[in-house]
XYZ file of C-alpha atoms in Angstrom:
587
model
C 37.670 -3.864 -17.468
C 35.105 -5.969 -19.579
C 32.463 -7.617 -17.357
C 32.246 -11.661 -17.820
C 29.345 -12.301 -20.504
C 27.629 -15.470 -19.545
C 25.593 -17.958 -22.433
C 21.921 -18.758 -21.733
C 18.739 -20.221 -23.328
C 15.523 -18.487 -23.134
C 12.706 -19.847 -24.913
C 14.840 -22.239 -27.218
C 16.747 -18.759 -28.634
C 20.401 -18.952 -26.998
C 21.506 -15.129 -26.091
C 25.095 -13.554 -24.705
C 25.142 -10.980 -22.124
C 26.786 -9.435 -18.842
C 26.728 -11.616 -16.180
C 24.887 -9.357 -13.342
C 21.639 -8.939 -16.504
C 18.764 -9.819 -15.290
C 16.485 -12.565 -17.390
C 13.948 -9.601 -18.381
C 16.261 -7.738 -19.758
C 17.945 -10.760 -21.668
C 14.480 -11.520 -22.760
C 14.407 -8.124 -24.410
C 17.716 -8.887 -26.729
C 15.751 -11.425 -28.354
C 12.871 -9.986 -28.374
C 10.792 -11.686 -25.884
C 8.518 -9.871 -23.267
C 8.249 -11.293 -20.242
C 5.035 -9.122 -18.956
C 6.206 -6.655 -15.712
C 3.810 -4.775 -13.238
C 5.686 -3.220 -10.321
C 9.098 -3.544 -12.713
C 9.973 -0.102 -13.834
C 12.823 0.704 -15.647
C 13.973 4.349 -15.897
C 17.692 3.581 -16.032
C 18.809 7.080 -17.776
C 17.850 8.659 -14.531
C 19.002 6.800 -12.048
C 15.810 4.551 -11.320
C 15.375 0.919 -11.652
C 12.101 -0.799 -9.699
C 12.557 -3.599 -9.278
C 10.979 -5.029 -6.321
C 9.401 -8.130 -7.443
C 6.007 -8.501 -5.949
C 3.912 -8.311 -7.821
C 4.927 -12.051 -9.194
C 3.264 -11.064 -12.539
C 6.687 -11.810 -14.495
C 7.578 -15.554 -13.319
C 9.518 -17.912 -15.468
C 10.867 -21.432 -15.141
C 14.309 -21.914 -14.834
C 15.477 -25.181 -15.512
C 16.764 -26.964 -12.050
C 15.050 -24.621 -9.834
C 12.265 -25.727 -7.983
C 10.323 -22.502 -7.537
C 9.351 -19.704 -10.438
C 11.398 -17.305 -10.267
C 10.862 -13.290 -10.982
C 12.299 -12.423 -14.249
C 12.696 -8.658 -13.507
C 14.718 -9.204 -10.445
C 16.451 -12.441 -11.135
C 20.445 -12.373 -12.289
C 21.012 -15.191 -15.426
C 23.784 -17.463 -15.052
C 26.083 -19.846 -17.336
C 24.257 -21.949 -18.681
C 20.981 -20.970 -17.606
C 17.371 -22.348 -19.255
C 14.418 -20.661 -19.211
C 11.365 -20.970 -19.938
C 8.701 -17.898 -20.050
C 5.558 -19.618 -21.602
C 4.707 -23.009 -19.850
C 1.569 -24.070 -18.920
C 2.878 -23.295 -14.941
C 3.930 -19.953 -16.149
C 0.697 -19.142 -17.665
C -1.330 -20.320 -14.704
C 0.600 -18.538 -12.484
C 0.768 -15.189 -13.754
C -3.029 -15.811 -14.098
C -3.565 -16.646 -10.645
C -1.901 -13.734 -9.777
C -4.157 -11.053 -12.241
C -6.851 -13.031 -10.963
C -6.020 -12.535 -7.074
C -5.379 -8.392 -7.883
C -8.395 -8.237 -9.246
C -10.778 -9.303 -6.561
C -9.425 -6.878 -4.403
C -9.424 -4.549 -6.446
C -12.509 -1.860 -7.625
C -14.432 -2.616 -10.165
C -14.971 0.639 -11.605
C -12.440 0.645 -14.742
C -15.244 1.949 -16.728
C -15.293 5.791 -15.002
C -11.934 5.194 -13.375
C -9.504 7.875 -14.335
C -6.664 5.808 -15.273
C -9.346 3.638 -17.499
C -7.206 3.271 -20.903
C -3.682 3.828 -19.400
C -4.162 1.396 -16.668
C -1.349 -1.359 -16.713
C -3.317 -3.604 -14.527
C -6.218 -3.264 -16.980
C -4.153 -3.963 -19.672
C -2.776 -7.563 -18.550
C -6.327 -8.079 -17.595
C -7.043 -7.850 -21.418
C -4.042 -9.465 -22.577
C -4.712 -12.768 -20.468
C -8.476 -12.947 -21.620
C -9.980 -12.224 -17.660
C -13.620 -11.861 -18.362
C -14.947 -13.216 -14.954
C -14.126 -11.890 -11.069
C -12.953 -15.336 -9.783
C -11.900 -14.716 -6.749
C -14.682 -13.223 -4.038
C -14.697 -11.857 -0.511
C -13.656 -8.804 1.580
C -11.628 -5.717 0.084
C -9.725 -3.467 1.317
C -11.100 -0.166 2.107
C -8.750 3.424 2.972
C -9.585 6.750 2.973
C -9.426 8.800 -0.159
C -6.871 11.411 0.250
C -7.890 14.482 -2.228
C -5.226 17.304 -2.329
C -5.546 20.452 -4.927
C -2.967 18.353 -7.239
C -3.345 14.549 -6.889
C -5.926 12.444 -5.786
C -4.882 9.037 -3.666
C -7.212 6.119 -4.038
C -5.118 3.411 -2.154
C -8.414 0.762 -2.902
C -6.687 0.464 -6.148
C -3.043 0.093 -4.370
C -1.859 -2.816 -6.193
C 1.587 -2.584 -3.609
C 3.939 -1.906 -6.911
C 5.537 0.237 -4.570
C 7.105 2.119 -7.814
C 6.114 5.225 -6.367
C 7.566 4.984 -3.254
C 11.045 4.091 -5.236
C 10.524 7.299 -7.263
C 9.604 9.613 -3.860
C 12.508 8.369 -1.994
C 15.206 7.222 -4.261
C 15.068 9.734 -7.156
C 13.239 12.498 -5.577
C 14.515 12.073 -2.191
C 11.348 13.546 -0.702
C 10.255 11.006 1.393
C 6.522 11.055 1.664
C 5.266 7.821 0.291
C 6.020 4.262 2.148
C 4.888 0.507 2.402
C 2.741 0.116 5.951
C 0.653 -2.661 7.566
C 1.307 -6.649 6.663
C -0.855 -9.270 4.530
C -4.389 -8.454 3.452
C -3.981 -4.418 5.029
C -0.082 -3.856 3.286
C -0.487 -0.523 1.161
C 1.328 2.590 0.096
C 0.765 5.472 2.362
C 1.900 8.612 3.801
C 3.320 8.624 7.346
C 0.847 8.400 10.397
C -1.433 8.071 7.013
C -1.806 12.270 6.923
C -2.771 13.714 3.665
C -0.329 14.773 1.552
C -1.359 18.311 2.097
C -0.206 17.818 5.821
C 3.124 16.156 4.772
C 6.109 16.815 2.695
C 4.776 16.398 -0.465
C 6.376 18.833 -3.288
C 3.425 17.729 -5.421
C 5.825 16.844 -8.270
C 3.463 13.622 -9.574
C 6.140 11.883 -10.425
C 4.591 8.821 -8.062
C 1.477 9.743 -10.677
C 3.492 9.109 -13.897
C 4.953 5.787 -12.575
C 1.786 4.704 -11.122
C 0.113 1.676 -12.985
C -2.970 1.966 -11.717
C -5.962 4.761 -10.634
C -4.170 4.605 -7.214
C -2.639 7.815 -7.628
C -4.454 10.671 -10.382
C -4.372 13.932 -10.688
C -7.833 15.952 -9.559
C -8.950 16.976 -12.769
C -10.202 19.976 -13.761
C -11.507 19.646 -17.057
C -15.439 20.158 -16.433
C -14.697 23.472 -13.984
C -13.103 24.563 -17.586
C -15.992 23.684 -19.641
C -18.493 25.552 -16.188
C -16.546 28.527 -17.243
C -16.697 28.517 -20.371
C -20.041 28.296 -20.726
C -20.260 31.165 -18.302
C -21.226 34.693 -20.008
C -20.533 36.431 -17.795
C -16.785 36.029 -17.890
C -14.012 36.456 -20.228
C -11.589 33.127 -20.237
C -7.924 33.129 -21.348
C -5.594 30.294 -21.465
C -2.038 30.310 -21.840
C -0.177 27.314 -22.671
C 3.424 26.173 -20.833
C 6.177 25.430 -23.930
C 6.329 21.357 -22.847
C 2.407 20.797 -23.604
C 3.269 21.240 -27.199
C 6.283 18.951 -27.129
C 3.987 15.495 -25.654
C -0.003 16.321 -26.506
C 0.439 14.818 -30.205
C 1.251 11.866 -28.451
C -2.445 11.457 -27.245
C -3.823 11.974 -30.649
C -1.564 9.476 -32.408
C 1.594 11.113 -33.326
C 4.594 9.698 -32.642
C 7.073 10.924 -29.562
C 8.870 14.296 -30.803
C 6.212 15.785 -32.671
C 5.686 19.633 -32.778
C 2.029 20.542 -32.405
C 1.840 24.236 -31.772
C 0.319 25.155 -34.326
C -2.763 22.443 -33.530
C -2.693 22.943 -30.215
C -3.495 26.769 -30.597
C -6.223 25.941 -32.616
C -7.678 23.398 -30.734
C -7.921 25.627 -27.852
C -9.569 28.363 -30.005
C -12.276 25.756 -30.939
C -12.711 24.830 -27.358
C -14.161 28.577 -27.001
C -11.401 30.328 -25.498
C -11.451 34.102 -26.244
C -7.977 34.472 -26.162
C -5.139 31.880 -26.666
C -1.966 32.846 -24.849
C 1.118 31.478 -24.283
C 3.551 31.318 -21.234
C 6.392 31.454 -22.977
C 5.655 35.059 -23.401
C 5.931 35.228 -19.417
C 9.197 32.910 -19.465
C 10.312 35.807 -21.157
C 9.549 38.520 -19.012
C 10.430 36.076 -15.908
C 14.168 36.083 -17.702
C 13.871 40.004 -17.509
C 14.153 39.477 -13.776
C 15.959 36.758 -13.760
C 18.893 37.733 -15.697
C 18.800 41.382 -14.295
C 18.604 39.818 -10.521
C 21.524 37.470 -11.225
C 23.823 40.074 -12.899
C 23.168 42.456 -10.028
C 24.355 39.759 -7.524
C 27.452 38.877 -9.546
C 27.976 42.818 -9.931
C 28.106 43.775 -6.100
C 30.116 40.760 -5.505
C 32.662 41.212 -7.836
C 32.744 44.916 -6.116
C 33.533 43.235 -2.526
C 30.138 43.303 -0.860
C 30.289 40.416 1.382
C 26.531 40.601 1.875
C 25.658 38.505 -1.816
C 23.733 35.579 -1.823
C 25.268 33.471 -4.741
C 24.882 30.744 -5.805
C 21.281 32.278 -7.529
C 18.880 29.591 -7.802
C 16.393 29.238 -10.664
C 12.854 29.605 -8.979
C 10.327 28.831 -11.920
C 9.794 24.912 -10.415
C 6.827 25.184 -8.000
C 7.913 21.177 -6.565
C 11.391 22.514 -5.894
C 10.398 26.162 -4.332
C 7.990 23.610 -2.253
C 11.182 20.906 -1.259
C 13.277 23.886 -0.767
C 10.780 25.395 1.897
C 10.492 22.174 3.773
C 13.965 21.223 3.354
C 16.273 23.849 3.180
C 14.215 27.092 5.033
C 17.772 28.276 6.325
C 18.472 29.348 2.143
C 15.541 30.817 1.520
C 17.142 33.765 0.957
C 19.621 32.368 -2.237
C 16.832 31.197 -4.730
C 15.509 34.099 -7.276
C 12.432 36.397 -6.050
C 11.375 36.381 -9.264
C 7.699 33.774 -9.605
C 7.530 31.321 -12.207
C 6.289 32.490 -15.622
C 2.702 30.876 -15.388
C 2.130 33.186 -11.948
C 3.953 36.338 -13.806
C 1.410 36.124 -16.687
C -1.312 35.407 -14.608
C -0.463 38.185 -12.540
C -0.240 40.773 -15.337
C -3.249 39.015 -16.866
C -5.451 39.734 -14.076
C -3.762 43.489 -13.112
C -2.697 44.825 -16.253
C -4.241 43.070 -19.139
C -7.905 43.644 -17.799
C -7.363 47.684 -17.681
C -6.831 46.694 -21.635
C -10.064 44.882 -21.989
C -12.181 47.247 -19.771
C -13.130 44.204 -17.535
C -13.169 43.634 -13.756
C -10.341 40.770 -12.525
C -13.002 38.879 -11.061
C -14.841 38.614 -14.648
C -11.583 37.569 -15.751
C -10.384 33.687 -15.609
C -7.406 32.464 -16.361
C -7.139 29.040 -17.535
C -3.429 27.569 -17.478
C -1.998 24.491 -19.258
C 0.858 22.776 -17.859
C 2.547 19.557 -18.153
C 3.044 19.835 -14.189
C 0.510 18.612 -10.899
C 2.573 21.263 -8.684
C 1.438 24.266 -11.035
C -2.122 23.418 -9.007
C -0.773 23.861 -6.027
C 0.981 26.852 -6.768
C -1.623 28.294 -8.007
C -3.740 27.445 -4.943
C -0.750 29.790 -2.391
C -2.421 32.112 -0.713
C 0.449 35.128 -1.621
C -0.425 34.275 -5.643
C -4.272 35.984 -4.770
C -6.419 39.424 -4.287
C -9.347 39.740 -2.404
C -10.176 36.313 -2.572
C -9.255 35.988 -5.996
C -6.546 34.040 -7.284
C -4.418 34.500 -10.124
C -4.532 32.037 -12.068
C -8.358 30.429 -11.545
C -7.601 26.607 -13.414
C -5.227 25.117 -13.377
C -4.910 21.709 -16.093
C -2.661 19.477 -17.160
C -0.949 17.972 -21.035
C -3.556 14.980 -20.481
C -6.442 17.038 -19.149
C -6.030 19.350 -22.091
C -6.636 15.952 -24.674
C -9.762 14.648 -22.796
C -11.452 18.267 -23.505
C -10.317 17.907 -27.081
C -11.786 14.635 -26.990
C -15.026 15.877 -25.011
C -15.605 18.493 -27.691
C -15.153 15.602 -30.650
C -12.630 18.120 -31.928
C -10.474 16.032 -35.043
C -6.944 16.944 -33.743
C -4.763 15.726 -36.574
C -7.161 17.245 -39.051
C -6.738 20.891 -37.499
C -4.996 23.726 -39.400
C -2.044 25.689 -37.734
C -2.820 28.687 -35.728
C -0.892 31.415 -33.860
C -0.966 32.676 -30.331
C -3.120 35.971 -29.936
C -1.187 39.312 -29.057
C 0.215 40.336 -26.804
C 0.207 37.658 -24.299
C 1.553 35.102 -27.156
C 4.656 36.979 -28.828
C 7.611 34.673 -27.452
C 11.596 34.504 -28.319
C 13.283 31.053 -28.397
C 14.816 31.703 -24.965
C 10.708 31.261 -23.917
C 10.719 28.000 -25.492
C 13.442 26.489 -23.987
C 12.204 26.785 -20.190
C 10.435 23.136 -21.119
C 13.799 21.385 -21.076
C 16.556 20.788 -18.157
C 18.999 23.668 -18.219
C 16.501 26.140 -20.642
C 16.311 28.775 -18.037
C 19.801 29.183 -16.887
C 20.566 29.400 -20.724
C 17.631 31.586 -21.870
C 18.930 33.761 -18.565
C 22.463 33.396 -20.131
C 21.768 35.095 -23.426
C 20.203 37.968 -21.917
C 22.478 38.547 -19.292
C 25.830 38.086 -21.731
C 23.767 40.797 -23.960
C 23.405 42.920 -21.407
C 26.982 42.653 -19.215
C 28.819 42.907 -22.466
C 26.130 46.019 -23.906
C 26.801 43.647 -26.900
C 24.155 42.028 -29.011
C 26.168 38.520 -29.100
C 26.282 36.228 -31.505
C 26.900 33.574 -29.211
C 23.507 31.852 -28.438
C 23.133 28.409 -27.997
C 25.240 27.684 -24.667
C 25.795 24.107 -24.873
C 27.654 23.391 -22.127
C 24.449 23.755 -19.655
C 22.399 21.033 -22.491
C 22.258 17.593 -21.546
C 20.624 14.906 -19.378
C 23.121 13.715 -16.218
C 21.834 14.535 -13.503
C 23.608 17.285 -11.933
C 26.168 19.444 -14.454
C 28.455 21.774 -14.266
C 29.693 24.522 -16.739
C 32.168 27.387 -16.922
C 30.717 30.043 -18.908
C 32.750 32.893 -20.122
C 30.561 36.671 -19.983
C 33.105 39.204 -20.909
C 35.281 38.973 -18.189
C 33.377 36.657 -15.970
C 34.228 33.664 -15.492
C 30.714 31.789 -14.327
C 30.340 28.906 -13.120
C 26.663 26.923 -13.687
C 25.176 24.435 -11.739
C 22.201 22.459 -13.273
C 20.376 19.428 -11.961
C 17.067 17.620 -12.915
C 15.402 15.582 -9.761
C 14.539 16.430 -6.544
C 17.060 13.659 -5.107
C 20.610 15.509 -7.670
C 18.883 18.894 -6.396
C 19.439 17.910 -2.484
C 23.155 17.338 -3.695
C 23.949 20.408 -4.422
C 21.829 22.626 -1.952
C 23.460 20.128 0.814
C 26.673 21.448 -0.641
C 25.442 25.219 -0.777
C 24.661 24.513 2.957
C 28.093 23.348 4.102
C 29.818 26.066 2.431
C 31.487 23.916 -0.800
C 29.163 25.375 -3.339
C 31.234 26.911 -5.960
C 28.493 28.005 -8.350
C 27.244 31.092 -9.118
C 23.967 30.489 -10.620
C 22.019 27.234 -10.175
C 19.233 25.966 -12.302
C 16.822 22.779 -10.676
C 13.698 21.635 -11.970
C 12.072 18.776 -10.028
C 11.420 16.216 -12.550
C 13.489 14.226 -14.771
C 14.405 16.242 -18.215
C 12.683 19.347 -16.570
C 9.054 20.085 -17.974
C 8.907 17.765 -20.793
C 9.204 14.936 -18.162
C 6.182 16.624 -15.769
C 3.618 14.517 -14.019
C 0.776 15.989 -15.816
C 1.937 14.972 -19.025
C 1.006 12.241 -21.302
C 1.991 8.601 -19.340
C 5.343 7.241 -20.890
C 5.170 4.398 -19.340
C 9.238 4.109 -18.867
C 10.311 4.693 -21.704
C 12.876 7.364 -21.439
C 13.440 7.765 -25.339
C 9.832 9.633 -25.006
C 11.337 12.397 -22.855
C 14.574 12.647 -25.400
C 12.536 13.288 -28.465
C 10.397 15.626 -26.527
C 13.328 17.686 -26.011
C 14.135 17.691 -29.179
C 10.940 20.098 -30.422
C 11.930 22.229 -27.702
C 15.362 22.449 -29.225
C 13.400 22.799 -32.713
C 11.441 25.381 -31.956
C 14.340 27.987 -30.340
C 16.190 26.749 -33.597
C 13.124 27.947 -35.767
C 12.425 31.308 -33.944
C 13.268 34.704 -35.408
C 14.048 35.962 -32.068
C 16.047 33.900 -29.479
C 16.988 36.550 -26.363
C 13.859 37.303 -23.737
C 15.119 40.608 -24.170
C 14.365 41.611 -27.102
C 10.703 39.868 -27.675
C 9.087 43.703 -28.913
C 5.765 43.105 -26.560
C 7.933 42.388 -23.539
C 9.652 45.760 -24.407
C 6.432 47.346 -24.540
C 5.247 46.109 -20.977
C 8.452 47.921 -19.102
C 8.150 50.871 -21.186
C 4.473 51.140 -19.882
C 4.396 49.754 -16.809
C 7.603 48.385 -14.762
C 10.334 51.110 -16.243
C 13.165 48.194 -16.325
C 13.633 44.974 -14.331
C 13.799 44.895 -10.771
C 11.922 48.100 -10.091
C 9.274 48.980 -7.696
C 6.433 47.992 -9.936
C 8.125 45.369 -10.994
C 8.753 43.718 -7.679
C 5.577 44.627 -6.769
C 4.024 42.145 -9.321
C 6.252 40.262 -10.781
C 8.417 38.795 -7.647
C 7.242 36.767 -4.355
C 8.925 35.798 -1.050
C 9.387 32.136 0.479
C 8.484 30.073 3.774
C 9.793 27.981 6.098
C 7.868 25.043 5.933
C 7.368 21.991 8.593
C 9.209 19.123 7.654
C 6.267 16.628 9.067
């Protein structure tokens, strides 16, 4: 049935829409914005903001006595507005002004200095002057190995507490206090290290302010490098190279491998890797560990954990141990690819160089805030010595190319060093929703069928709902695949798995919203959810453009088994290539 479309005026420029549409979005059909601060709009997946208190998008409807919020406010028949009286103006300027004097006035070496919303209206509405004075709030910094929490700069938006507990459904972040002490905070006001918190940053890409950050990294980068006395390798995750154009002026959906590699040479690296190479040999696992479930089920033993869940998220392995500790025993043993090359970096590729791990740093980029907490788990070290050493992020990566005055656009194409760079498209495609339970399917089908098949591109897992389900035919298996994007459409289906209605056999879940390309550590989208579709797209782009599309048969992975693991899931293999899980307090 057609929903009623109601007339209004806005701004002299008459407009039809659904009755139910608020006036901000009827503003946007003719093409007037109505500024928003707490509004947030992320409507694809699930999440619309809207709480309306920040006051910073009143209008004047004609007949009503008070402004009203635009973003929250349904249009009527017949309904005038008016977004740019001299009330309007004042009012929205009050407002700025009021934020502002309790807020820090350190925009100049704030983090967020650039991308700040807040800082941005400021601009727009001319604020040159503090015009308001008196007492500010003060809280606690709360500094964690992934995100930083400044609540001085709390601006109560409260758009990250609508992203923790409606789309993630984690739980961590909520209003407390009343009046001049109301802020965001974490129950009992613990740090997020003590609570829930999968670490996603999800509440970081929809902050608009310096309230929440990620703890950057970039200068202990620059300490090493400078350091002779090591050797420092980076490897590269396959969604930086869909979104770091975007902080050097290209437009959403441009490929910049070939830049990117050679920016990172310039920065000094001595070797530029990339993790797709590992999200290769992580499918090696994978694929064998899932095929060897399905094969001793099929055969009767009642003692199979299926569904198989995808385990390369570090925010979902960290939900699932607080959440779900009675299935830790379903998700794949195999660790994510940036801890697999890491690991063989540090116990395998050293050997090759003739140097000592601890001489040895690896420096990872990732579009994710939980890859620095994973890295930071005790069971991912040696000795003392971790890993992976650094851990940075898409935006960290374009404030050292910035530091080092590097001229991005103006950089020629390079390629990844060998051996720890040769990838297949089934590498790439771990930066998108429903990659690595496809990338897993082309290997396994390969391998169940002993056929080289033709069939690559499995479709029917592609897309951007948030939970999906496809039947996949492997020779004479009939699979079915589970795939969800979200912490809140993962919960879904594990709370399914736990009462016994899960008919899946493999499941795929990455914690935020398109997978990797939509990671907290990448460049701010600000909403737009076009960004994350065209970012997608290069990942599509570059499997399409690859020589080699099955983890299987990238020629260096071969070479790695051959000399050191034999074939998936042996000893050796386990020994460095797979980790266990733990229950987890659910404070």
């Amino acid at each position: 049935m057609d929903k009623k479309m109601v007339n209004i005026t806005i701004d002299d420029k008459h407009v039809q829409v659904p009755a139910g549409t608020t006036i901000h979005m009827a503003a946007k059909e003719v093409g007037i914005n109505i500024p928003t601060l707490c509004y947030l709009n992320l409507n694809d997946f699930g999440c619309v903001s809207k709480v309306a208190s920040c006051r910073v998008c009143v209008v004047e409807v004609t007949g009503k006595g008070n402004l009203a919020p635009a973003c929250s406010t349904p249009v009527f028949e017949g309904m005038e507005v008016r977004t740019n009286t001299i009330r309007v103006l004042n009012s929205r300027k009050t407002v700025l002004e009021l934020m502002l004097s309790d807020h820090p006035k350190d925009c100049l070496t704030c983090q967020k200095s650039g991308e700040c919303e807040l800082q941005s209206l400021a601009i727009s509405f001319g604020l040159r002057e503090i015009k308001y004075k008196g007492k500010e709030s003060t809280y606690r910094k709360d500094a964690s190995k992934a995100i930083i929490r400044d609540r001085d700069k709390c601006i109560m938006c409260r758009r990250c507490e609508t992203m923790c507990n409606e789309v993630q459904t984690v739980g961590v972040l909520s209003a407390i206090d009343r009046g001049f002490n109301a802020v965001v905070s974490t129950a009992l006001e613990m740090d997020l290290k003590d609570s829930v918190c999968t670490f996603c940053g999800q509440c970081v890409a929809v902050c608009p302010t310096g309230a929440l950050v990620e703890r950057d990294a970039t200068w202990d980068v620059l300490a090493a490098l400078a350091n002779p006395k090591k050797t420092v390798i980076v490897q590269t995750a396959p969604a930086v190279r869909t979104a770091l154009g975007e902080e050097f002026g290209y437009p959403a959906g441009t490929r910049v491998t070939g830049k990117l590699v050679a920016a990172l040479r310039k920065l000094g690296f001595n070797k530029v890797f990339d993790t797709d190479f590992a999200a290769d040999l992580t499918i090696m696992e994978e694929a064998s560990e899932l095929l060897d479930r399905l094969t001793r089920y099929k055969a009767g033993d009642k003692t199979v954990k299926l569904p198989l869940l995808t385990s390369c998220c570090p925010a979902w392995v960290n939900f699932f141990e607080h959440n779900f500790p009675d299935l830790l025993d379903i998700p794949s043993s195999a660790k994510s690819p940036m801890q697999m090359f890491s690991a063989v970096a540090k116990n395998i590729y050293t050997k090759e160089l003739g140097v000592d791990r601890k001489d040895l740093v690896v420096v990872s980029v990732m579009p994710c805030l939980a890859k620095k907490y994973e890295a930071d788990r005790e069971e991912f070290s040696k000795d003392g010595n971790y890993d992976t050493d650094i851990v940075i992020t898409t935006r960290e990566l374009a404030r050292l190319i910035k530091y080092a005055n590097i001229n991005f656009q103006a950089l020629e194409d390079d390629d990844f060093d060998k051996p720890l760079g040769e990838s297949t498209g089934a590498g790439v495609i771990f930066g998108r929703t429903g990659g690595v339970i496809e990338a897993a399917l082309r290997t396994a089908a390969d391998w169940y069928t002993g056929e080289s098949l033709e069939k690559i591109d499995y479709k029917e897992v592609r897309g951007l709902e948030g939970v999906r389900s496809a039947d996949v035919k492997v020779g004479d298996l009939d699979l079915k695949i589970g795939i969800a994007h979200g912490l809140g459409e993962a919960r879904k289906l594990l709370n399914e798995i736990r009462a016994g209605r899960s008919h899946y056999h493999a499941i795929e879940i990455m914690a935020c919203k398109g997978g990797c390309i939509g990671g907290g550590g990448q460049p701010y989208h600000h909403g737009d959810t076009e960004i994350l579709k065209k970012r997608i797209s290069v990942i599509n782009s570059e499997d399409t453009s690859k020589t080699l599309r099955k983890s299987h048969e990238n020629p260096y992975i071969k070479r790695l088994y051959e000399a050191y693991f034999d074939k998936p899931m042996s000893h050796n293999a386990h020994e460095l290539l797979h980790t266990r899980y733990f229950e987890k307090s659910k404070i």
